[in-house]
PDB file of C-alpha atoms in Angstrom:
ATOM      1  CA  MET A   1       0.000   0.000   0.000  1.00  0.00           C
ATOM      2  CA  ASN A   2       1.463   3.365  -1.003  1.00  0.00           C
ATOM      3  CA  ILE A   3       0.969   6.481   1.091  1.00  0.00           C
ATOM      4  CA  ASN A   4      -1.770   7.918  -1.131  1.00  0.00           C
ATOM      5  CA  GLU A   5      -3.837   4.733  -0.907  1.00  0.00           C
ATOM      6  CA  PHE A   6      -3.247   4.744   2.829  1.00  0.00           C
ATOM      7  CA  TYR A   7      -4.638   8.252   3.267  1.00  0.00           C
ATOM      8  CA  VAL A   8      -7.709   7.396   1.193  1.00  0.00           C
ATOM      9  CA  SER A   9      -8.342   4.301   3.326  1.00  0.00           C
ATOM     10  CA  LEU A  10      -8.141   6.381   6.515  1.00  0.00           C
ATOM     11  CA  GLU A  11     -11.258   8.286   5.475  1.00  0.00           C
ATOM     12  CA  LYS A  12     -13.339   5.207   6.304  1.00  0.00           C
ATOM     13  CA  PHE A  13     -12.688   5.769  10.002  1.00  0.00           C
ATOM     14  CA  SER A  14     -14.638   9.023   9.851  1.00  0.00           C
ATOM     15  CA  THR A  15     -17.774   7.183   8.717  1.00  0.00           C
ATOM     16  CA  ALA A  16     -17.492   4.082  10.916  1.00  0.00           C
ATOM     17  CA  GLN A  17     -20.728   3.621  12.846  1.00  0.00           C
ATOM     18  CA  SER A  18     -19.723   1.180  15.584  1.00  0.00           C
ATOM     19  CA  ILE A  19     -16.831  -0.321  17.518  1.00  0.00           C
ATOM     20  CA  GLU A  20     -17.237  -3.399  15.313  1.00  0.00           C
ATOM     21  CA  ASP A  21     -16.737  -1.259  12.189  1.00  0.00           C
ATOM     22  CA  ILE A  22     -13.579   0.284  13.622  1.00  0.00           C
ATOM     23  CA  THR A  23     -12.302  -3.136  14.704  1.00  0.00           C
ATOM     24  CA  GLU A  24     -12.711  -4.493  11.183  1.00  0.00           C
ATOM     25  CA  LEU A  25     -10.887  -1.498   9.696  1.00  0.00           C
ATOM     26  CA  CYS A  26      -8.031  -2.072  12.158  1.00  0.00           C
ATOM     27  CA  ARG A  27      -7.888  -5.719  11.158  1.00  0.00           C
ATOM     28  CA  LEU A  28      -7.678  -4.838   7.452  1.00  0.00           C
ATOM     29  CA  HIS A  29      -4.956  -2.238   8.001  1.00  0.00           C
ATOM     30  CA  GLY A  30      -2.967  -4.673  10.097  1.00  0.00           C
ATOM     31  CA  GLN A  31      -3.161  -7.348   7.420  1.00  0.00           C
ATOM     32  CA  GLN A  32      -2.106  -4.889   4.717  1.00  0.00           C
ATOM     33  CA  LEU A  33       0.913  -3.917   6.811  1.00  0.00           C
ATOM     34  CA  GLY A  34       1.873  -7.563   7.296  1.00  0.00           C
ATOM     35  CA  PHE A  35       0.654  -8.219  10.833  1.00  0.00           C
ATOM     36  CA  ASP A  36      -1.265 -11.193  12.154  1.00  0.00           C
ATOM     37  CA  ALA A  37      -3.047  -9.603  15.109  1.00  0.00           C
ATOM     38  CA  PHE A  38      -3.808  -6.286  16.781  1.00  0.00           C
ATOM     39  CA  VAL A  39      -5.394  -4.743  19.841  1.00  0.00           C
ATOM     40  CA  TYR A  40      -6.445  -1.216  20.702  1.00  0.00           C
ATOM     41  CA  ALA A  41      -6.986  -0.454  24.383  1.00  0.00           C
ATOM     42  CA  LEU A  42      -8.453   2.842  25.563  1.00  0.00           C
ATOM     43  CA  ARG A  43      -8.435   3.774  29.246  1.00  0.00           C
ATOM     44  CA  ILE A  44     -11.107   6.363  30.044  1.00  0.00           C
ATOM     45  CA  PRO A  45     -10.335   8.033  33.397  1.00  0.00           C
ATOM     46  CA  THR A  46     -13.685   7.775  35.151  1.00  0.00           C
ATOM     47  CA  HIS A  47     -12.006   6.808  38.457  1.00  0.00           C
ATOM     48  CA  PHE A  48      -8.453   6.251  39.631  1.00  0.00           C
ATOM     49  CA  SER A  49      -9.315   2.967  41.318  1.00  0.00           C
ATOM     50  CA  ASN A  50     -11.216   1.477  38.376  1.00  0.00           C
ATOM     51  CA  SER A  51     -11.225   3.375  35.090  1.00  0.00           C
ATOM     52  CA  ARG A  52     -13.374   2.382  32.140  1.00  0.00           C
ATOM     53  CA  LEU A  53     -11.562   0.198  29.585  1.00  0.00           C
ATOM     54  CA  VAL A  54     -12.533  -0.140  25.926  1.00  0.00           C
ATOM     55  CA  LEU A  55     -10.925  -2.919  23.876  1.00  0.00           C
ATOM     56  CA  LEU A  56     -10.873  -3.417  20.126  1.00  0.00           C
ATOM     57  CA  LYS A  57     -10.054  -7.090  20.041  1.00  0.00           C
ATOM     58  CA  GLY A  58      -7.843  -8.486  17.337  1.00  0.00           C
ATOM     59  CA  TYR A  59      -5.644 -10.665  19.548  1.00  0.00           C
ATOM     60  CA  PRO A  60      -6.411 -14.363  20.089  1.00  0.00           C
ATOM     61  CA  GLU A  61      -9.221 -14.578  22.634  1.00  0.00           C
ATOM     62  CA  PRO A  62      -7.386 -17.241  24.708  1.00  0.00           C
ATOM     63  CA  TRP A  63      -4.451 -14.855  25.098  1.00  0.00           C
ATOM     64  CA  LEU A  64      -6.683 -11.967  26.189  1.00  0.00           C
ATOM     65  CA  GLU A  65      -8.371 -14.184  28.758  1.00  0.00           C
ATOM     66  CA  HIS A  66      -5.006 -15.423  30.016  1.00  0.00           C
ATOM     67  CA  TYR A  67      -3.618 -11.856  30.077  1.00  0.00           C
ATOM     68  CA  PHE A  68      -6.431 -10.449  32.220  1.00  0.00           C
ATOM     69  CA  ASN A  69      -6.676 -13.483  34.478  1.00  0.00           C
ATOM     70  CA  ARG A  70      -2.977 -13.073  35.300  1.00  0.00           C
ATOM     71  CA  ALA A  71      -3.341  -9.269  35.625  1.00  0.00           C
ATOM     72  CA  TYR A  72      -0.449  -8.860  33.209  1.00  0.00           C
ATOM     73  CA  TYR A  73      -1.503  -5.258  32.574  1.00  0.00           C
ATOM     74  CA  GLU A  74       0.208  -4.467  35.890  1.00  0.00           C
ATOM     75  CA  ILE A  75       3.650  -5.465  34.576  1.00  0.00           C
ATOM     76  CA  ASP A  76       3.207  -5.239  30.778  1.00  0.00           C
ATOM     77  CA  PRO A  77       6.369  -3.512  29.426  1.00  0.00           C
ATOM     78  CA  THR A  78       4.447  -2.072  26.453  1.00  0.00           C
ATOM     79  CA  ILE A  79       2.043  -0.317  28.836  1.00  0.00           C
ATOM     80  CA  ALA A  80       4.957   0.922  30.954  1.00  0.00           C
ATOM     81  CA  TYR A  81       6.561   2.368  27.821  1.00  0.00           C
ATOM     82  CA  CYS A  82       3.378   3.915  26.423  1.00  0.00           C
ATOM     83  CA  ALA A  83       2.535   5.594  29.730  1.00  0.00           C
ATOM     84  CA  LYS A  84       5.701   7.714  29.409  1.00  0.00           C
ATOM     85  CA  HIS A  85       6.148   8.225  25.660  1.00  0.00           C
ATOM     86  CA  VAL A  86       4.329   9.530  22.580  1.00  0.00           C
ATOM     87  CA  THR A  87       6.237   7.676  19.851  1.00  0.00           C
ATOM     88  CA  PRO A  88       5.840   4.024  18.795  1.00  0.00           C
ATOM     89  CA  VAL A  89       8.155   1.290  19.995  1.00  0.00           C
ATOM     90  CA  GLN A  90       9.099  -1.987  18.368  1.00  0.00           C
ATOM     91  CA  TRP A  91       8.954  -4.736  20.959  1.00  0.00           C
ATOM     92  CA  HIS A  92      12.550  -5.739  20.383  1.00  0.00           C
ATOM     93  CA  ASP A  93      13.516  -2.190  21.408  1.00  0.00           C
ATOM     94  CA  LEU A  94      11.821  -2.431  24.802  1.00  0.00           C
ATOM     95  CA  PRO A  95      14.204  -2.375  27.798  1.00  0.00           C
ATOM     96  CA  LYS A  96      16.547  -5.331  27.530  1.00  0.00           C
ATOM     97  CA  ALA A  97      16.551  -5.908  31.274  1.00  0.00           C
ATOM     98  CA  LEU A  98      13.090  -7.483  31.360  1.00  0.00           C
ATOM     99  CA  SER A  99      12.861  -9.982  34.163  1.00  0.00           C
ATOM    100  CA  GLY A 100      10.419 -11.815  36.358  1.00  0.00           C
ATOM    101  CA  ARG A 101       6.775 -11.609  35.348  1.00  0.00           C
ATOM    102  CA  SER A 102       7.423  -9.105  32.533  1.00  0.00           C
ATOM    103  CA  LEU A 103       9.766 -11.512  30.774  1.00  0.00           C
ATOM    104  CA  GLN A 104       7.377 -14.374  31.491  1.00  0.00           C
ATOM    105  CA  MET A 105       4.508 -12.394  29.968  1.00  0.00           C
ATOM    106  CA  MET A 106       6.388 -11.617  26.754  1.00  0.00           C
ATOM    107  CA  ASN A 107       7.497 -15.251  26.404  1.00  0.00           C
ATOM    108  CA  GLU A 108       3.955 -16.488  26.933  1.00  0.00           C
ATOM    109  CA  ALA A 109       2.629 -13.973  24.371  1.00  0.00           C
ATOM    110  CA  GLY A 110       4.961 -15.592  21.845  1.00  0.00           C
ATOM    111  CA  GLU A 111       3.357 -18.957  22.551  1.00  0.00           C
ATOM    112  CA  PHE A 112       0.043 -17.450  21.423  1.00  0.00           C
ATOM    113  CA  GLY A 113       1.549 -16.221  18.151  1.00  0.00           C
ATOM    114  CA  LEU A 114       2.497 -12.742  19.391  1.00  0.00           C
ATOM    115  CA  LYS A 115       6.263 -13.051  19.047  1.00  0.00           C
ATOM    116  CA  ALA A 116       7.055  -9.586  17.748  1.00  0.00           C
ATOM    117  CA  GLY A 117       5.231  -6.337  17.295  1.00  0.00           C
ATOM    118  CA  ILE A 118       4.926  -2.624  17.693  1.00  0.00           C
ATOM    119  CA  SER A 119       2.966  -0.463  20.147  1.00  0.00           C
ATOM    120  CA  MET A 120       1.871   3.135  19.704  1.00  0.00           C
ATOM    121  CA  PRO A 121       0.695   5.328  22.617  1.00  0.00           C
ATOM    122  CA  MET A 122      -2.100   7.883  22.365  1.00  0.00           C
ATOM    123  CA  HIS A 123      -2.486  10.560  25.059  1.00  0.00           C
ATOM    124  CA  SER A 124      -5.690  12.572  24.921  1.00  0.00           C
ATOM    125  CA  PRO A 125      -6.186  16.090  26.316  1.00  0.00           C
ATOM    126  CA  HIS A 126      -9.182  14.583  28.130  1.00  0.00           C
ATOM    127  CA  GLY A 127      -6.901  12.344  30.185  1.00  0.00           C
ATOM    128  CA  GLU A 128      -7.501   9.171  28.187  1.00  0.00           C
ATOM    129  CA  MET A 129      -4.638   6.873  27.243  1.00  0.00           C
ATOM    130  CA  GLY A 130      -4.854   4.606  24.233  1.00  0.00           C
ATOM    131  CA  ILE A 131      -2.423   1.922  23.085  1.00  0.00           C
ATOM    132  CA  LEU A 132      -2.464   0.478  19.576  1.00  0.00           C
ATOM    133  CA  SER A 133      -0.449  -2.713  19.161  1.00  0.00           C
ATOM    134  CA  PHE A 134       0.151  -4.870  16.106  1.00  0.00           C
ATOM    135  CA  ALA A 135       1.810  -8.274  16.414  1.00  0.00           C
ATOM    136  CA  LEU A 136       2.997 -11.119  14.219  1.00  0.00           C
ATOM    137  CA  ASP A 137       4.316 -14.640  14.452  1.00  0.00           C
ATOM    138  CA  GLY A 138       7.490 -14.801  12.386  1.00  0.00           C
ATOM    139  CA  SER A 139      11.265 -14.869  12.316  1.00  0.00           C
ATOM    140  CA  ALA A 140      13.239 -12.026  13.852  1.00  0.00           C
ATOM    141  CA  THR A 141      14.433 -10.836  10.441  1.00  0.00           C
ATOM    142  CA  ARG A 142      10.987 -10.813   8.836  1.00  0.00           C
ATOM    143  CA  SER A 143       9.372  -9.258  11.915  1.00  0.00           C
ATOM    144  CA  GLY A 144      11.964  -6.507  12.090  1.00  0.00           C
ATOM    145  CA  GLU A 145      11.421  -5.571   8.449  1.00  0.00           C
ATOM    146  CA  ILE A 146       7.645  -5.431   8.864  1.00  0.00           C
ATOM    147  CA  THR A 147       7.630  -3.411  12.086  1.00  0.00           C
ATOM    148  CA  GLN A 148      10.229  -0.958  10.784  1.00  0.00           C
ATOM    149  CA  HIS A 149       8.227  -0.367   7.597  1.00  0.00           C
ATOM    150  CA  ALA A 150       4.999   0.036   9.581  1.00  0.00           C
ATOM    151  CA  MET A 151       6.288   2.674  12.030  1.00  0.00           C
ATOM    152  CA  PRO A 152       5.113   5.835  10.185  1.00  0.00           C
ATOM    153  CA  TYR A 153       1.831   4.237   9.129  1.00  0.00           C
ATOM    154  CA  ILE A 154       0.951   3.218  12.667  1.00  0.00           C
ATOM    155  CA  GLN A 155       1.722   6.684  14.020  1.00  0.00           C
ATOM    156  CA  ILE A 156      -0.893   8.144  11.690  1.00  0.00           C
ATOM    157  CA  LEU A 157      -3.328   5.241  12.006  1.00  0.00           C
ATOM    158  CA  ALA A 158      -3.470   5.445  15.810  1.00  0.00           C
ATOM    159  CA  GLY A 159      -4.821   8.992  15.755  1.00  0.00           C
ATOM    160  CA  HIS A 160      -7.626   8.087  13.355  1.00  0.00           C
ATOM    161  CA  ILE A 161      -8.576   5.048  15.424  1.00  0.00           C
ATOM    162  CA  HIS A 162      -8.603   7.090  18.604  1.00  0.00           C
ATOM    163  CA  GLU A 163     -10.801   9.821  17.111  1.00  0.00           C
ATOM    164  CA  ALA A 164     -13.183   7.260  15.638  1.00  0.00           C
ATOM    165  CA  VAL A 165     -13.571   5.460  18.974  1.00  0.00           C
ATOM    166  CA  ARG A 166     -14.207   8.740  20.805  1.00  0.00           C
ATOM    167  CA  ARG A 167     -16.827   9.733  18.246  1.00  0.00           C
ATOM    168  CA  VAL A 168     -18.649   6.380  18.267  1.00  0.00           C
ATOM    169  CA  LEU A 169     -18.684   6.290  22.080  1.00  0.00           C
ATOM    170  CA  ASN A 170     -19.770   9.951  22.297  1.00  0.00           C
ATOM    171  CA  LEU A 171     -16.924  10.697  24.683  1.00  0.00           C
ATOM    172  CA  ASP A 172     -17.096  14.410  23.925  1.00  0.00           C
ATOM    173  CA  ASP A 173     -20.648  14.382  25.261  1.00  0.00           C
ATOM    174  CA  PHE A 174     -19.516  12.342  28.264  1.00  0.00           C
ATOM    175  CA  ASN A 175     -16.788  14.849  29.119  1.00  0.00           C
ATOM    176  CA  GLY A 176     -19.125  17.713  28.364  1.00  0.00           C
ATOM    177  CA  GLU A 177     -21.798  16.681  30.847  1.00  0.00           C
ATOM    178  CA  THR A 178     -20.078  18.898  33.408  1.00  0.00           C
ATOM    179  CA  SER A 179     -18.721  22.317  32.600  1.00  0.00           C
ATOM    180  CA  LEU A 180     -16.990  24.851  34.798  1.00  0.00           C
ATOM    181  CA  SER A 181     -17.249  28.595  34.526  1.00  0.00           C
ATOM    182  CA  VAL A 182     -14.111  30.612  33.888  1.00  0.00           C
ATOM    183  CA  ARG A 183     -14.068  31.792  37.501  1.00  0.00           C
ATOM    184  CA  GLU A 184     -14.569  28.238  38.800  1.00  0.00           C
ATOM    185  CA  GLN A 185     -11.659  27.062  36.655  1.00  0.00           C
ATOM    186  CA  GLU A 186      -9.451  29.862  37.985  1.00  0.00           C
ATOM    187  CA  CYS A 187     -10.241  28.987  41.592  1.00  0.00           C
ATOM    188  CA  MET A 188      -9.668  25.282  40.954  1.00  0.00           C
ATOM    189  CA  LYS A 189      -6.319  25.868  39.235  1.00  0.00           C
ATOM    190  CA  TRP A 190      -5.023  27.861  42.185  1.00  0.00           C
ATOM    191  CA  ALA A 191      -6.415  25.273  44.603  1.00  0.00           C
ATOM    192  CA  ALA A 192      -4.603  22.575  42.607  1.00  0.00           C
ATOM    193  CA  ASP A 193      -1.389  24.533  43.227  1.00  0.00           C
ATOM    194  CA  GLY A 194      -2.014  24.271  46.971  1.00  0.00           C
ATOM    195  CA  LYS A 195      -3.393  27.756  47.580  1.00  0.00           C
ATOM    196  CA  THR A 196      -5.875  28.313  50.404  1.00  0.00           C
ATOM    197  CA  SER A 197      -9.189  30.096  49.864  1.00  0.00           C
ATOM    198  CA  TRP A 198      -7.707  33.211  51.491  1.00  0.00           C
ATOM    199  CA  GLU A 199      -4.693  33.153  49.156  1.00  0.00           C
ATOM    200  CA  ILE A 200      -6.880  32.569  46.080  1.00  0.00           C
ATOM    201  CA  ALA A 201      -9.046  35.515  47.116  1.00  0.00           C
ATOM    202  CA  ARG A 202      -5.995  37.778  47.203  1.00  0.00           C
ATOM    203  CA  LEU A 203      -4.744  36.495  43.832  1.00  0.00           C
ATOM    204  CA  LEU A 204      -8.105  36.933  42.069  1.00  0.00           C
ATOM    205  CA  ASN A 205      -9.178  40.092  43.916  1.00  0.00           C
ATOM    206  CA  LEU A 206     -12.223  38.333  45.362  1.00  0.00           C
ATOM    207  CA  SER A 207     -13.592  37.810  48.826  1.00  0.00           C
ATOM    208  CA  GLU A 208     -12.749  34.551  50.578  1.00  0.00           C
ATOM    209  CA  ARG A 209     -16.473  33.839  50.761  1.00  0.00           C
ATOM    210  CA  THR A 210     -16.778  34.144  46.973  1.00  0.00           C
ATOM    211  CA  VAL A 211     -13.862  31.770  46.430  1.00  0.00           C
ATOM    212  CA  ASN A 212     -15.446  29.208  48.734  1.00  0.00           C
ATOM    213  CA  PHE A 213     -18.711  29.649  46.875  1.00  0.00           C
ATOM    214  CA  HIS A 214     -17.048  28.768  43.554  1.00  0.00           C
ATOM    215  CA  LEU A 215     -15.105  25.834  44.988  1.00  0.00           C
ATOM    216  CA  ASN A 216     -18.215  24.459  46.670  1.00  0.00           C
ATOM    217  CA  ASN A 217     -20.098  24.795  43.385  1.00  0.00           C
ATOM    218  CA  VAL A 218     -17.477  22.696  41.618  1.00  0.00           C
ATOM    219  CA  THR A 219     -17.574  20.079  44.379  1.00  0.00           C
ATOM    220  CA  ARG A 220     -21.343  19.861  43.963  1.00  0.00           C
ATOM    221  CA  LYS A 221     -21.210  19.754  40.150  1.00  0.00           C
ATOM    222  CA  LEU A 222     -18.724  16.878  40.227  1.00  0.00           C
ATOM    223  CA  ASN A 223     -20.580  15.009  42.959  1.00  0.00           C
ATOM    224  CA  ALA A 224     -17.348  15.003  44.938  1.00  0.00           C
ATOM    225  CA  SER A 225     -17.067  14.323  48.657  1.00  0.00           C
ATOM    226  CA  ASN A 226     -14.674  17.208  49.335  1.00  0.00           C
ATOM    227  CA  ARG A 227     -12.459  19.804  47.665  1.00  0.00           C
ATOM    228  CA  GLN A 228      -9.552  17.409  47.166  1.00  0.00           C
ATOM    229  CA  HIS A 229     -11.835  14.870  45.537  1.00  0.00           C
ATOM    230  CA  ALA A 230     -13.227  17.598  43.265  1.00  0.00           C
ATOM    231  CA  LEU A 231      -9.706  18.590  42.206  1.00  0.00           C
ATOM    232  CA  ILE A 232      -8.882  15.012  41.285  1.00  0.00           C
ATOM    233  CA  LYS A 233     -12.106  14.525  39.311  1.00  0.00           C
ATOM    234  CA  ALA A 234     -11.682  17.840  37.493  1.00  0.00           C
ATOM    235  CA  THR A 235      -8.156  16.805  36.498  1.00  0.00           C
ATOM    236  CA  LEU A 236      -9.265  13.336  35.367  1.00  0.00           C
ATOM    237  CA  LEU A 237     -12.009  14.819  33.208  1.00  0.00           C
ATOM    238  CA  GLY A 238      -9.736  17.467  31.726  1.00  0.00           C
ATOM    239  CA  LEU A 239     -11.909  20.268  33.125  1.00  0.00           C
ATOM    240  CA  ILE A 240      -8.870  22.197  34.328  1.00  0.00           C
ATOM    241  CA  GLN A 241      -5.585  22.554  32.482  1.00  0.00           C
ATOM    242  CA  PRO A 242      -2.286  24.180  33.444  1.00  0.00           C
ATOM    243  CA  HIS A 243      -1.830  27.762  32.277  1.00  0.00           C
ATOM    244  CA  PRO A 244      -1.028  28.796  29.564  1.00  0.00           C
ATOM    245  CA  PHE A 245      -3.030  27.130  26.737  1.00  0.00           C
TER     246      PHE A 245
END
């Protein structure tokens, strides 16, 4: 597939109507790039203790069941990499010092036909993290050629998949259910920096009572148990952002 054909094929993501449609498009793109399997995982930060997880499944079902039963997501080196980076990584370029359960996990993945691959992180301004992985069962030489060739394609593909999933799941509407006024955002940003209500009042030229009014409003809007809980929820939902931008 040349780059022009690739860009034309990406347009289909904008008209996909369901997760199943997007999954099938991912499968086709993976096959065209030479891969045997894929998975796209999207973590939606509803809670710290138990966020919502969306999976586009293109890995062998027995492996996915084994993976979650063993809680391998806690030690998965591809997740560890993607949490801290924005560029794709070929699996053979992951830290060489894998040991213990991480090494066991990667070896077991190979037994399910996932011997080599590439993973691409996606970090959303709404706090979501997505990981697109393509895998194949082949020799080191063949796998290296395929993953190296696929690098630029997967960087572009991941963004289109992510946007399509957000659109189909109406995540913009989900994040937009709660909105904060400009003044509420200002008070919350200063509170997130550790300022007291009295200090925020001085900074914004308001009364301390008015600051507390705004902070209490946010706590109520977010159904939070206290100010600290409200700050965490506002951050998770992307309702407050560091200044500037």
